[in-house]
Amino acid sequence: MNAHDSEKVVGTLERQGYARVEDEAEAGLILYNTCSIRDKAEQKVFHRLNEYKRLQGEGKKFAVLGCVAQQEGEKIFEKAPYVSLVAGSASYRNLPEMLARLEAGEQRITGLDDRQTDLTFETEFTSRSNPHRGYITIIEGCDKFCAYCVVPYTRGKERSRTSASVLVEARRIVDLGYTEIQFLGQNVNSWRDPSGRMSFAELLVAVGELPGVKRVRFTTSHPRDFTRDIVEAIDATPTLCDHVHLPVQSGSTAVLKAMQREYTREWYLERMSWIKAAKRDISITSDMIVGFPGESDEDFEETVTLVGEVKYDAVFAFKFSPRPNTPAVTMADSIPDEVKAERLRILNDRQREIQREHYGRHLHKVVECMVEGYNSARGQVIGRSSQNKTVNFSMGEFGGEFGVQPPVGSYVPVKVTQTLPNSLVGEAAGLPDVLAIPVARTPDFVVLN
Ligand code: SAH
Ligand code: SF4
C-alpha cells in the first residue's frame, strides 16, 4: 500500500515539473514515506532523518510523508528542524498546493487530517514503477478501531471511490500494458460504491471481465465484511485469482473480543468453510498477532490449533507491538518479549510443517505462472501462480539455445516437479504467452527549433 502511495506521490511531483533523480545526494527535495504499523517506527524515522542532517547545508528541502507524519505531526519540526513539510496520506490530494508553498519558501507546512476528510486521493498521474502489477486503491482509511491498531488514527476515516472511477483507472492500467490488477484497501472488501451501482464482488467481476485483464487480486480482506458472493465471483470468473488473504489475528474468541475484532473463532471458521467449498482450489493466507495483552497459554494454543484446522497457504505472524493512541497501549497484563518471541517461533514452526505437507497437492500439476524476474545463478525464472505462490522454474525444452527468455509480465504454463515449504519448483510445459508488457513511463519532452 505504501509502495503504491509513493507511485501516486511521484506522479504528482512529476506533474508539478519535478524530475526524479537517482539518489539523495543529487536531490533538491527529499521525501520520506513512512509506516508506523509496528515497532518503534518513529524512532527509526528520526534516526534516518538524522542521517539527512549532514545534507541540509546543501540547500536541500525535506518532507516526511505517511503514517509517522500523521502520528507525530508538528513534533517532527521540533525534533528535525530542517524538515519543511509533514503530510499524512489523507492529505495527499493537497500535495500540489503544499509543494507550491514549499517552492515559495514556506518553512513549516503541515498536511494533517484528524479523521476529517471524506475525500480520496485520486490522480490520473500515478507513476507506475511496478513492472508487472497495476495497483488501484479502491478504499482508504479504516473505521474498525481494533484495539491494537494505529491505522484508523493515521489513515483517516473509511472512504470508498466510485465504481466508475475504479473502472476508468483499471482501463488506463490495461492501456499501459498491465494484465494484472490488484485492488488495495486497509479493508478492501469493506468497499461500498458511493454511487450505489455495484457490490464489491460485482466490481471484482467487472474488472476481471475487462478485455486485456488476466489477473485480479485484492488485499486485505476483513472477515467482518467477507461475504459469500466473493467466493462465488472467484468460482465464476477465471481472471479473479484463486487467493484470499483473510487475517484472523487470533484463534481465541476471548482474545478476539479483547482485540475488538467483533467476530468469534466459529464465525471466522464459517467463512473458511465457504472458501473451502468452492470449485476452485482457493489458497488462504492470514495475519496473526501473538502476545496481545492478556493472551494466556491456552489462548495461544487456540491460535496454533486454528492454523492446523484451516491449513493456511501462508501466515504472516507478528509479535504484538504497542502503538500510540490505541486502547491496547494502556492494557495491563503485557506479555514479556521472550514469551512473545517463543510463541512466534512455535506458530511459525507449526505453519511451516503445514505448508510442507499442504503444498504437496500441487505436485505434477501444471500451474500458470506470471514471470516476475530471474535467478541467473540458478538459470531459473521466478514466477507467481494465481494462488500467489512463488514458482521457480527452468524453461527446459522451451528455453536453451533455440528457446526464449520469457519477459517479465508474460505467462508460462509450468509443471510442478518439487514442492518446498515456501515455494514450488517446476519446468515450463509450454511457450510463454507474451501479452502486452507494461512500458516504463518516460517523462514527456519537447524538441524546439
Ligand atoms: N485491515 C487489515 C490489516 C491491516 S494491518 C485487517 O484488519 O486484517 C496489517 C497487519 O499488521 C494486521 O493484520 C496485523 O496482523 C498487524 N498489526 C497491526 N497492528 C499491529 C500491532 N500493534 N502489533 C502487531 N501487529 C500488528
Ligand atoms: Fe487496523 Fe485492520 Fe483493525 Fe482497521 S480493521 S483497525 S486496519 S487491523
mmCIF file of N, CA, C and O in Angstrom, residues 294-373:
data_model
loop_
_atom_site.group_PDB
_atom_site.id
_atom_site.type_symbol
_atom_site.label_atom_id
_atom_site.label_comp_id
_atom_site.label_asym_id
_atom_site.label_seq_id
_atom_site.Cartn_x
_atom_site.Cartn_y
_atom_site.Cartn_z
ATOM 1 N N GLY A 294 -2.850 -10.028 27.808
ATOM 2 C CA GLY A 294 -3.785 -10.975 28.413
ATOM 3 C C GLY A 294 -3.848 -12.310 27.692
ATOM 4 O O GLY A 294 -4.563 -13.211 28.149
ATOM 5 N N GLU A 295 -3.117 -12.486 26.599
ATOM 6 C CA GLU A 295 -3.172 -13.775 25.879
ATOM 7 C C GLU A 295 -2.536 -14.876 26.750
ATOM 8 O O GLU A 295 -1.337 -14.857 27.009
ATOM 9 N N SER A 296 -3.368 -15.841 27.183
ATOM 10 C CA SER A 296 -2.851 -16.927 28.033
ATOM 11 C C SER A 296 -2.246 -18.024 27.161
ATOM 12 O O SER A 296 -2.408 -18.012 25.942
ATOM 13 N N ASP A 297 -1.585 -18.997 27.813
ATOM 14 C CA ASP A 297 -1.042 -20.140 27.062
ATOM 15 C C ASP A 297 -2.165 -20.848 26.318
ATOM 16 O O ASP A 297 -1.991 -21.281 25.175
ATOM 17 N N GLU A 298 -3.342 -20.953 26.970
ATOM 18 C CA GLU A 298 -4.493 -21.644 26.342
ATOM 19 C C GLU A 298 -4.997 -20.871 25.133
ATOM 20 O O GLU A 298 -5.328 -21.456 24.107
ATOM 21 N N ASP A 299 -5.057 -19.532 25.285
ATOM 22 C CA ASP A 299 -5.481 -18.708 24.135
ATOM 23 C C ASP A 299 -4.532 -18.931 22.958
ATOM 24 O O ASP A 299 -4.959 -19.115 21.815
ATOM 25 N N PHE A 300 -3.234 -18.888 23.276
ATOM 26 C CA PHE A 300 -2.251 -19.048 22.203
ATOM 27 C C PHE A 300 -2.392 -20.420 21.547
ATOM 28 O O PHE A 300 -2.331 -20.556 20.317
ATOM 29 N N GLU A 301 -2.646 -21.433 22.372
ATOM 30 C CA GLU A 301 -2.818 -22.790 21.851
ATOM 31 C C GLU A 301 -3.975 -22.835 20.842
ATOM 32 O O GLU A 301 -3.934 -23.554 19.848
ATOM 33 N N GLU A 302 -4.991 -22.019 21.089
ATOM 34 C CA GLU A 302 -6.131 -21.979 20.157
ATOM 35 C C GLU A 302 -5.727 -21.390 18.809
ATOM 36 O O GLU A 302 -6.290 -21.748 17.780
ATOM 37 N N THR A 303 -4.760 -20.489 18.821
ATOM 38 C CA THR A 303 -4.256 -19.950 17.547
ATOM 39 C C THR A 303 -3.501 -21.058 16.799
ATOM 40 O O THR A 303 -3.653 -21.222 15.586
ATOM 41 N N VAL A 304 -2.711 -21.833 17.562
ATOM 42 C CA VAL A 304 -1.943 -22.914 16.937
ATOM 43 C C VAL A 304 -2.894 -23.972 16.358
ATOM 44 O O VAL A 304 -2.701 -24.450 15.235
ATOM 45 N N THR A 305 -3.956 -24.289 17.084
ATOM 46 C CA THR A 305 -4.874 -25.314 16.564
ATOM 47 C C THR A 305 -5.668 -24.778 15.362
ATOM 48 O O THR A 305 -5.976 -25.521 14.440
ATOM 49 N N LEU A 306 -5.947 -23.490 15.373
ATOM 50 C CA LEU A 306 -6.666 -22.908 14.227
ATOM 51 C C LEU A 306 -5.841 -23.052 12.945
ATOM 52 O O LEU A 306 -6.358 -23.408 11.876
ATOM 53 N N VAL A 307 -4.539 -22.796 13.075
ATOM 54 C CA VAL A 307 -3.639 -22.914 11.930
ATOM 55 C C VAL A 307 -3.694 -24.338 11.361
ATOM 56 O O VAL A 307 -3.732 -24.535 10.148
ATOM 57 N N GLY A 308 -3.761 -25.330 12.283
ATOM 58 C CA GLY A 308 -3.849 -26.734 11.845
ATOM 59 C C GLY A 308 -5.191 -27.039 11.211
ATOM 60 O O GLY A 308 -5.286 -27.828 10.276
ATOM 61 N N GLU A 309 -6.236 -26.400 11.718
ATOM 62 C CA GLU A 309 -7.577 -26.665 11.213
ATOM 63 C C GLU A 309 -7.788 -26.061 9.826
ATOM 64 O O GLU A 309 -8.334 -26.691 8.922
ATOM 65 N N VAL A 310 -7.338 -24.825 9.663
ATOM 66 C CA VAL A 310 -7.559 -24.141 8.374
ATOM 67 C C VAL A 310 -6.587 -24.655 7.321
ATOM 68 O O VAL A 310 -6.919 -24.757 6.151
ATOM 69 N N LYS A 311 -5.373 -24.985 7.711
ATOM 70 C CA LYS A 311 -4.299 -25.341 6.779
ATOM 71 C C LYS A 311 -4.050 -24.203 5.794
ATOM 72 O O LYS A 311 -4.290 -24.316 4.584
ATOM 73 N N TYR A 312 -3.574 -23.110 6.356
ATOM 74 C CA TYR A 312 -3.287 -21.929 5.540
ATOM 75 C C TYR A 312 -2.163 -22.197 4.537
ATOM 76 O O TYR A 312 -1.273 -23.007 4.792
ATOM 77 N N ASP A 313 -2.193 -21.438 3.453
ATOM 78 C CA ASP A 313 -1.102 -21.495 2.477
ATOM 79 C C ASP A 313 0.065 -20.609 2.903
ATOM 80 O O ASP A 313 1.193 -20.814 2.455
ATOM 81 N N ALA A 314 -0.213 -19.620 3.730
ATOM 82 C CA ALA A 314 0.854 -18.790 4.321
ATOM 83 C C ALA A 314 0.268 -18.008 5.479
ATOM 84 O O ALA A 314 -0.908 -17.660 5.462
ATOM 85 N N VAL A 315 1.110 -17.768 6.482
ATOM 86 C CA VAL A 315 0.689 -16.970 7.639
ATOM 87 C C VAL A 315 1.773 -15.925 7.898
ATOM 88 O O VAL A 315 2.966 -16.233 7.882
ATOM 89 N N PHE A 316 1.358 -14.692 8.103
ATOM 90 C CA PHE A 316 2.279 -13.628 8.470
ATOM 91 C C PHE A 316 2.021 -13.321 9.939
ATOM 92 O O PHE A 316 0.987 -12.753 10.281
ATOM 93 N N ALA A 317 2.931 -13.788 10.792
ATOM 94 C CA ALA A 317 2.705 -13.659 12.234
ATOM 95 C C ALA A 317 3.615 -12.581 12.804
ATOM 96 O O ALA A 317 4.774 -12.446 12.398
ATOM 97 N N PHE A 318 3.063 -11.790 13.732
ATOM 98 C CA PHE A 318 3.799 -10.671 14.309
ATOM 99 C C PHE A 318 3.681 -10.699 15.823
ATOM 100 O O PHE A 318 2.647 -11.099 16.360
ATOM 101 N N LYS A 319 4.737 -10.214 16.492
ATOM 102 C CA LYS A 319 4.640 -10.015 17.933
ATOM 103 C C LYS A 319 3.835 -8.750 18.162
ATOM 104 O O LYS A 319 4.047 -7.755 17.454
ATOM 105 N N PHE A 320 2.942 -8.781 19.135
ATOM 106 C CA PHE A 320 2.158 -7.578 19.441
ATOM 107 C C PHE A 320 3.118 -6.419 19.739
ATOM 108 O O PHE A 320 4.077 -6.556 20.480
ATOM 109 N N SER A 321 2.822 -5.304 19.141
ATOM 110 C CA SER A 321 3.664 -4.121 19.326
ATOM 111 C C SER A 321 2.768 -2.959 19.751
ATOM 112 O O SER A 321 1.857 -2.591 19.018
ATOM 113 N N PRO A 322 2.963 -2.429 20.975
ATOM 114 C CA PRO A 322 2.069 -1.359 21.448
ATOM 115 C C PRO A 322 2.194 -0.114 20.565
ATOM 116 O O PRO A 322 3.305 0.324 20.277
ATOM 117 N N ARG A 323 1.065 0.414 20.133
ATOM 118 C CA ARG A 323 1.072 1.590 19.268
ATOM 119 C C ARG A 323 0.457 2.775 19.976
ATOM 120 O O ARG A 323 -0.504 2.615 20.753
ATOM 121 N N PRO A 324 0.992 3.974 19.729
ATOM 122 C CA PRO A 324 0.457 5.163 20.394
ATOM 123 C C PRO A 324 -1.021 5.383 20.070
ATOM 124 O O PRO A 324 -1.468 5.023 18.978
ATOM 125 N N ASN A 325 -1.740 5.946 20.994
ATOM 126 C CA ASN A 325 -3.172 6.310 20.857
ATOM 127 C C ASN A 325 -4.146 5.129 20.916
ATOM 128 O O ASN A 325 -5.339 5.319 21.051
ATOM 129 N N THR A 326 -3.657 3.889 20.791
ATOM 130 C CA THR A 326 -4.581 2.756 20.712
ATOM 131 C C THR A 326 -4.975 2.289 22.114
ATOM 132 O O THR A 326 -4.181 2.419 23.055
ATOM 133 N N PRO A 327 -6.178 1.725 22.288
ATOM 134 C CA PRO A 327 -6.589 1.227 23.612
ATOM 135 C C PRO A 327 -5.617 0.195 24.173
ATOM 136 O O PRO A 327 -5.364 0.174 25.383
ATOM 137 N N ALA A 328 -5.013 -0.639 23.322
ATOM 138 C CA ALA A 328 -4.169 -1.729 23.826
ATOM 139 C C ALA A 328 -2.913 -1.224 24.515
ATOM 140 O O ALA A 328 -2.319 -1.926 25.328
ATOM 141 N N VAL A 329 -2.520 0.004 24.203
ATOM 142 C CA VAL A 329 -1.278 0.508 24.776
ATOM 143 C C VAL A 329 -1.421 0.702 26.286
ATOM 144 O O VAL A 329 -0.437 0.630 27.035
ATOM 145 N N THR A 330 -2.644 0.889 26.758
ATOM 146 C CA THR A 330 -2.853 1.090 28.196
ATOM 147 C C THR A 330 -3.311 -0.183 28.905
ATOM 148 O O THR A 330 -3.549 -0.172 30.108
ATOM 149 N N MET A 331 -3.474 -1.280 28.160
ATOM 150 C CA MET A 331 -3.966 -2.519 28.791
ATOM 151 C C MET A 331 -2.893 -3.143 29.673
ATOM 152 O O MET A 331 -1.723 -3.191 29.274
ATOM 153 N N ALA A 332 -3.311 -3.663 30.814
ATOM 154 C CA ALA A 332 -2.360 -4.317 31.715
ATOM 155 C C ALA A 332 -2.013 -5.701 31.154
ATOM 156 O O ALA A 332 -2.460 -6.047 30.064
ATOM 157 N N ASP A 333 -1.236 -6.448 31.906
ATOM 158 C CA ASP A 333 -1.030 -7.836 31.552
ATOM 159 C C ASP A 333 -0.165 -8.032 30.320
ATOM 160 O O ASP A 333 -0.381 -8.933 29.525
ATOM 161 N N SER A 334 0.759 -7.137 30.142
ATOM 162 C CA SER A 334 1.589 -7.220 28.951
ATOM 163 C C SER A 334 2.444 -8.492 28.985
ATOM 164 O O SER A 334 2.944 -8.879 30.027
ATOM 165 N N ILE A 335 2.553 -9.140 27.868
ATOM 166 C CA ILE A 335 3.296 -10.408 27.785
ATOM 167 C C ILE A 335 4.781 -10.079 27.577
ATOM 168 O O ILE A 335 5.101 -9.291 26.687
ATOM 169 N N PRO A 336 5.690 -10.692 28.368
ATOM 170 C CA PRO A 336 7.120 -10.401 28.194
ATOM 171 C C PRO A 336 7.607 -10.744 26.774
ATOM 172 O O PRO A 336 7.081 -11.660 26.143
ATOM 173 N N ASP A 337 8.595 -9.991 26.349
ATOM 174 C CA ASP A 337 9.063 -10.174 24.975
ATOM 175 C C ASP A 337 9.560 -11.602 24.699
ATOM 176 O O ASP A 337 9.338 -12.133 23.618
ATOM 177 N N GLU A 338 10.190 -12.250 25.719
ATOM 178 C CA GLU A 338 10.690 -13.625 25.482
ATOM 179 C C GLU A 338 9.522 -14.564 25.193
ATOM 180 O O GLU A 338 9.635 -15.488 24.397
ATOM 181 N N VAL A 339 8.388 -14.326 25.896
ATOM 182 C CA VAL A 339 7.218 -15.192 25.673
ATOM 183 C C VAL A 339 6.654 -14.943 24.272
ATOM 184 O O VAL A 339 6.327 -15.878 23.541
ATOM 185 N N LYS A 340 6.581 -13.670 23.885
ATOM 186 C CA LYS A 340 6.101 -13.357 22.532
ATOM 187 C C LYS A 340 6.990 -14.038 21.483
ATOM 188 O O LYS A 340 6.495 -14.634 20.528
ATOM 189 N N ALA A 341 8.311 -13.937 21.713
ATOM 190 C CA ALA A 341 9.255 -14.496 20.743
ATOM 191 C C ALA A 341 9.088 -16.014 20.649
ATOM 192 O O ALA A 341 9.094 -16.588 19.554
ATOM 193 N N GLU A 342 8.882 -16.656 21.804
ATOM 194 C CA GLU A 342 8.718 -18.106 21.835
ATOM 195 C C GLU A 342 7.416 -18.512 21.121
ATOM 196 O O GLU A 342 7.393 -19.461 20.334
ATOM 197 N N ARG A 343 6.346 -17.758 21.371
ATOM 198 C CA ARG A 343 5.069 -18.072 20.721
ATOM 199 C C ARG A 343 5.184 -17.886 19.200
ATOM 200 O O ARG A 343 4.645 -18.670 18.436
ATOM 201 N N LEU A 344 5.893 -16.841 18.819
ATOM 202 C CA LEU A 344 6.069 -16.590 17.379
ATOM 203 C C LEU A 344 6.806 -17.761 16.728
ATOM 204 O O LEU A 344 6.430 -18.234 15.652
ATOM 205 N N ARG A 345 7.826 -18.257 17.433
ATOM 206 C CA ARG A 345 8.614 -19.375 16.898
ATOM 207 C C ARG A 345 7.738 -20.627 16.772
ATOM 208 O O ARG A 345 7.719 -21.279 15.735
ATOM 209 N N ILE A 346 6.954 -20.907 17.805
ATOM 210 C CA ILE A 346 6.096 -22.101 17.787
ATOM 211 C C ILE A 346 5.083 -22.001 16.637
ATOM 212 O O ILE A 346 4.883 -22.941 15.870
ATOM 213 N N LEU A 347 4.478 -20.834 16.495
ATOM 214 C CA LEU A 347 3.462 -20.653 15.457
ATOM 215 C C LEU A 347 4.079 -20.795 14.056
ATOM 216 O O LEU A 347 3.531 -21.482 13.184
ATOM 217 N N ASN A 348 5.228 -20.149 13.859
ATOM 218 C CA ASN A 348 5.873 -20.235 12.545
ATOM 219 C C ASN A 348 6.312 -21.657 12.227
ATOM 220 O O ASN A 348 6.195 -22.117 11.093
ATOM 221 N N ASP A 349 6.807 -22.387 13.260
ATOM 222 C CA ASP A 349 7.223 -23.786 13.050
ATOM 223 C C ASP A 349 6.030 -24.638 12.631
ATOM 224 O O ASP A 349 6.116 -25.448 11.715
ATOM 225 N N ARG A 350 4.912 -24.435 13.327
ATOM 226 C CA ARG A 350 3.701 -25.224 13.019
ATOM 227 C C ARG A 350 3.228 -24.929 11.589
ATOM 228 O O ARG A 350 2.884 -25.835 10.837
ATOM 229 N N GLN A 351 3.241 -23.649 11.224
ATOM 230 C CA GLN A 351 2.783 -23.267 9.897
ATOM 231 C C GLN A 351 3.711 -23.838 8.815
ATOM 232 O O GLN A 351 3.269 -24.276 7.763
ATOM 233 N N ARG A 352 4.997 -23.857 9.112
ATOM 234 C CA ARG A 352 5.966 -24.388 8.153
ATOM 235 C C ARG A 352 5.684 -25.880 7.892
ATOM 236 O O ARG A 352 5.709 -26.341 6.768
ATOM 237 N N GLU A 353 5.400 -26.591 8.988
ATOM 238 C CA GLU A 353 5.054 -28.020 8.887
ATOM 239 C C GLU A 353 3.836 -28.209 7.970
ATOM 240 O O GLU A 353 3.812 -29.096 7.122
ATOM 241 N N ILE A 354 2.843 -27.339 8.195
ATOM 242 C CA ILE A 354 1.601 -27.447 7.412
ATOM 243 C C ILE A 354 1.880 -27.187 5.936
ATOM 244 O O ILE A 354 1.417 -27.923 5.062
ATOM 245 N N GLN A 355 2.663 -26.148 5.665
ATOM 246 C CA GLN A 355 2.966 -25.834 4.262
ATOM 247 C C GLN A 355 3.741 -26.965 3.602
ATOM 248 O O GLN A 355 3.528 -27.273 2.442
ATOM 249 N N ARG A 356 4.655 -27.573 4.382
ATOM 250 C CA ARG A 356 5.461 -28.663 3.829
ATOM 251 C C ARG A 356 4.536 -29.770 3.298
ATOM 252 O O ARG A 356 4.740 -30.287 2.210
ATOM 253 N N GLU A 357 3.506 -30.107 4.085
ATOM 254 C CA GLU A 357 2.568 -31.160 3.650
ATOM 255 C C GLU A 357 1.596 -30.649 2.593
ATOM 256 O O GLU A 357 1.375 -31.276 1.569
ATOM 257 N N HIS A 358 1.054 -29.476 2.862
ATOM 258 C CA HIS A 358 -0.092 -28.985 2.110
ATOM 259 C C HIS A 358 0.278 -28.586 0.676
ATOM 260 O O HIS A 358 -0.540 -28.700 -0.249
ATOM 261 N N TYR A 359 1.528 -28.137 0.475
ATOM 262 C CA TYR A 359 1.940 -27.744 -0.877
ATOM 263 C C TYR A 359 2.083 -28.964 -1.789
ATOM 264 O O TYR A 359 2.129 -28.828 -3.006
ATOM 265 N N GLY A 360 2.128 -30.160 -1.168
ATOM 266 C CA GLY A 360 2.239 -31.398 -1.944
ATOM 267 C C GLY A 360 1.099 -31.548 -2.939
ATOM 268 O O GLY A 360 1.233 -32.230 -3.963
ATOM 269 N N ARG A 361 -0.038 -30.884 -2.679
ATOM 270 C CA ARG A 361 -1.181 -31.037 -3.576
ATOM 271 C C ARG A 361 -0.908 -30.475 -4.973
ATOM 272 O O ARG A 361 -1.640 -30.755 -5.913
ATOM 273 N N HIS A 362 0.145 -29.656 -5.105
ATOM 274 C CA HIS A 362 0.452 -29.058 -6.412
ATOM 275 C C HIS A 362 1.381 -29.939 -7.252
ATOM 276 O O HIS A 362 1.588 -29.656 -8.435
ATOM 277 N N LEU A 363 1.959 -30.989 -6.632
ATOM 278 C CA LEU A 363 2.964 -31.793 -7.329
ATOM 279 C C LEU A 363 2.392 -32.402 -8.613
ATOM 280 O O LEU A 363 1.269 -32.918 -8.621
ATOM 281 N N HIS A 364 3.181 -32.307 -9.696
ATOM 282 C CA HIS A 364 2.846 -32.837 -11.036
ATOM 283 C C HIS A 364 1.711 -32.076 -11.729
ATOM 284 O O HIS A 364 1.328 -32.431 -12.828
ATOM 285 N N LYS A 365 1.177 -31.054 -11.076
ATOM 286 C CA LYS A 365 0.114 -30.270 -11.734
ATOM 287 C C LYS A 365 0.766 -29.174 -12.585
ATOM 288 O O LYS A 365 1.899 -28.763 -12.330
ATOM 289 N N VAL A 366 0.005 -28.694 -13.577
ATOM 290 C CA VAL A 366 0.502 -27.575 -14.382
ATOM 291 C C VAL A 366 -0.156 -26.296 -13.863
ATOM 292 O O VAL A 366 -1.385 -26.218 -13.778
ATOM 293 N N VAL A 367 0.670 -25.336 -13.470
ATOM 294 C CA VAL A 367 0.123 -24.051 -12.990
ATOM 295 C C VAL A 367 0.620 -22.932 -13.902
ATOM 296 O O VAL A 367 1.759 -22.965 -14.370
ATOM 297 N N GLU A 368 -0.265 -21.972 -14.139
ATOM 298 C CA GLU A 368 0.160 -20.844 -14.966
ATOM 299 C C GLU A 368 0.913 -19.855 -14.082
ATOM 300 O O GLU A 368 0.432 -19.486 -13.005
ATOM 301 N N CYS A 369 2.105 -19.455 -14.543
ATOM 302 C CA CYS A 369 2.910 -18.536 -13.737
ATOM 303 C C CYS A 369 3.155 -17.236 -14.468
ATOM 304 O O CYS A 369 3.475 -17.249 -15.654
ATOM 305 N N MET A 370 3.032 -16.150 -13.751
ATOM 306 C CA MET A 370 3.441 -14.883 -14.348
ATOM 307 C C MET A 370 4.915 -14.659 -14.020
ATOM 308 O O MET A 370 5.333 -14.820 -12.866
ATOM 309 N N VAL A 371 5.694 -14.318 -15.029
ATOM 310 C CA VAL A 371 7.127 -14.113 -14.822
ATOM 311 C C VAL A 371 7.346 -12.795 -14.087
ATOM 312 O O VAL A 371 6.861 -11.750 -14.508
ATOM 313 N N GLU A 372 8.076 -12.899 -12.942
ATOM 314 C CA GLU A 372 8.348 -11.683 -12.168
ATOM 315 C C GLU A 372 9.837 -11.329 -12.155
ATOM 316 O O GLU A 372 10.193 -10.225 -11.759
ATOM 317 N N GLY A 373 10.690 -12.287 -12.537
ATOM 318 C CA GLY A 373 12.134 -11.998 -12.534
ATOM 319 C C GLY A 373 12.912 -13.259 -12.846
ATOM 320 O O GLY A 373 12.334 -14.275 -13.259
#
